[in-house]
mmCIF file of C-alpha atoms in Angstrom:
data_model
loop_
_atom_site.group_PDB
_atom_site.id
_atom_site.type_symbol
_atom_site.label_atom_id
_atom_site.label_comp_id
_atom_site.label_asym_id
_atom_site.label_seq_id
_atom_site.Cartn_x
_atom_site.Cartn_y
_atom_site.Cartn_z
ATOM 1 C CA UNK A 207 60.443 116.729 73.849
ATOM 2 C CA UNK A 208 59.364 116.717 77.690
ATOM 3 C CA UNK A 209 62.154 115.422 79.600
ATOM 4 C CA UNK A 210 61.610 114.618 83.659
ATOM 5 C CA UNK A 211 65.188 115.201 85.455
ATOM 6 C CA UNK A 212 65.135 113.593 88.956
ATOM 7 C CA UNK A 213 68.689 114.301 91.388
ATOM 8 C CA UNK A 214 70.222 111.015 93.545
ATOM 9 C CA UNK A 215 69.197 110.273 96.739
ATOM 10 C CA UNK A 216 72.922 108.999 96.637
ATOM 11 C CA UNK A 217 75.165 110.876 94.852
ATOM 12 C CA UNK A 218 76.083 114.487 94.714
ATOM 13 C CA UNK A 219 75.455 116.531 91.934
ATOM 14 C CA UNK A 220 74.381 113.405 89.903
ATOM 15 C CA UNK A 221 70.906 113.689 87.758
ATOM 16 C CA UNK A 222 69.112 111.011 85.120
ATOM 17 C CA UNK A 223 66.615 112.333 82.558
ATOM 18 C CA UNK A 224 64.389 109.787 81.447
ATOM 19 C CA UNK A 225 61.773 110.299 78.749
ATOM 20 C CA UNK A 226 58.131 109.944 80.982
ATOM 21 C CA UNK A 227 57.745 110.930 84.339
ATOM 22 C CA UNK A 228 58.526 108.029 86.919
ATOM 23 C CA UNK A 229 59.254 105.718 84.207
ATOM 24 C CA UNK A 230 62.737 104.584 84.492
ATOM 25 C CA UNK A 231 62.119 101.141 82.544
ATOM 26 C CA UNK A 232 64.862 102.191 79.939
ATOM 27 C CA UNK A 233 67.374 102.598 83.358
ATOM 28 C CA UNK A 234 69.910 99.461 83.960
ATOM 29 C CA UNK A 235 68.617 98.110 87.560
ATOM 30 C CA UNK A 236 72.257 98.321 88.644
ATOM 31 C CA UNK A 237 72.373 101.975 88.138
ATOM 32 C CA UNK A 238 69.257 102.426 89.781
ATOM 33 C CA UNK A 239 70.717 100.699 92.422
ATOM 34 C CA UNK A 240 73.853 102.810 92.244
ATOM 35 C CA UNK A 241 71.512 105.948 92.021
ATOM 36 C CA UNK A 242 69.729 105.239 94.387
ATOM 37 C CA UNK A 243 65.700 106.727 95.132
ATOM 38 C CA UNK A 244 65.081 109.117 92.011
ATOM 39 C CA UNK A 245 63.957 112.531 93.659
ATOM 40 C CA UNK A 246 62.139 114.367 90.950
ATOM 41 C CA UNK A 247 63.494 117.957 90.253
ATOM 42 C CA UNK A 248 61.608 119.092 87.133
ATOM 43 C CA UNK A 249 59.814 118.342 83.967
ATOM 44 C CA UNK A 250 61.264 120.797 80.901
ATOM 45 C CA UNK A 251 61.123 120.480 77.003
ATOM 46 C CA UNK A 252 64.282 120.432 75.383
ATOM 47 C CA UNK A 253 63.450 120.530 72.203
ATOM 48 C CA UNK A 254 64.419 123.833 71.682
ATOM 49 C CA UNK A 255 66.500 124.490 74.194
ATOM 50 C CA UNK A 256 70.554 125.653 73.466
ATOM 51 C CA UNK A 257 71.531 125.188 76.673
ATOM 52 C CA UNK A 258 70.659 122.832 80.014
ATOM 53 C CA UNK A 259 73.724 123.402 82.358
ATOM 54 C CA UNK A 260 76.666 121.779 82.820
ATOM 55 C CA UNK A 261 75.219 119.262 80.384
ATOM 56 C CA UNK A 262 75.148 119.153 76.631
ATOM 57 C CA UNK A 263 71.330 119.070 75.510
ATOM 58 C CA UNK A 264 72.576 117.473 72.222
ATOM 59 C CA UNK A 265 74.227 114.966 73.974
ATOM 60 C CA UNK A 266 70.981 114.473 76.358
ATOM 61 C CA UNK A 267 68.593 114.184 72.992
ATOM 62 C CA UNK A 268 71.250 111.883 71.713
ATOM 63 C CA UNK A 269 71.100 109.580 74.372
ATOM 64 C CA UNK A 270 67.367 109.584 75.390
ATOM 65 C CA UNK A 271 66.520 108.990 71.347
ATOM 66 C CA UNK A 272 69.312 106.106 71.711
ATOM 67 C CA UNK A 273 68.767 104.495 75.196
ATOM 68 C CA UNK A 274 65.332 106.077 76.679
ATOM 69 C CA UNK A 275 67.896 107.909 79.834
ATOM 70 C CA UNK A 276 70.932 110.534 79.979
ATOM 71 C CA UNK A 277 72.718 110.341 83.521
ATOM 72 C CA UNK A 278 74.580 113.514 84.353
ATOM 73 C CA UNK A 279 77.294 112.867 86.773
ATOM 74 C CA UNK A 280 79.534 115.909 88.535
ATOM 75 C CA UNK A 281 83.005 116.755 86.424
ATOM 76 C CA UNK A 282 85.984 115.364 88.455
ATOM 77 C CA UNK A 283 87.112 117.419 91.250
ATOM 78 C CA UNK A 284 90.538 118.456 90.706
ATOM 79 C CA UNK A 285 93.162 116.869 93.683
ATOM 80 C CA UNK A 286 93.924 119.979 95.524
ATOM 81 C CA UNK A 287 97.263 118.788 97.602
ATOM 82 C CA UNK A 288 98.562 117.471 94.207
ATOM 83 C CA UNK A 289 97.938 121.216 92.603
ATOM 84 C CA UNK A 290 99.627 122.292 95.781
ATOM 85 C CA UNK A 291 102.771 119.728 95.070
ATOM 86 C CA UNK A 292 102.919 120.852 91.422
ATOM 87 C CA UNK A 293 102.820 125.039 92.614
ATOM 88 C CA UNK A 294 105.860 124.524 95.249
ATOM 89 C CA UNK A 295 107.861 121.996 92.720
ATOM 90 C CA UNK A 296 107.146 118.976 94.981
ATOM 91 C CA UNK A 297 107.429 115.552 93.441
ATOM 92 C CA UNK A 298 104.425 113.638 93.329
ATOM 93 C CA UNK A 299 105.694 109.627 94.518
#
């Protein structure tokens, strides 16, 4: 299963696999939009892969078999001056 993974031109650690190389038919236009210029990173096969990253390759198979694309986007950051708050007993209001 050849998979091409391209990064945003827009967002920050944010990546769509699609199934075929340059072919992002399968993509909603507004998240192209959103995405902004696909930058091509790589072409792998995850069939047999057990691992892909912060991603879950069963997840990505799931969702290119379903919908033809799998966008990765970054795990929330955590709110640093709310940890802070929470360390020194502060309320958060």
């Amino acid at each position: 299963m050849l998979t091409a993974v391209y990064k945003s031109s827009k967002k920050i650690d944010t990546y769509l696999y699609v199934e075929r190389k340059d072919d992002f038919s399968k993509v909603p236009e507004a998240l192209i939009a959103t995405f902004g210029k696909p930058i091509l990173v790589m072409i792998i096969n995850i069939r047999d892969r057990k691992a892909l990253g912060v991603a879950d390759v069963e997840k990505v198979r799931e969702q290119l078999a379903d919908k033809g694309f799998y966008l990765q986007i970054p795990p929330p950051t955590d709110n640093l001056l709310d940890q802070l708050r929470k360390e020194n007993g502060a309320n958060n209001q």
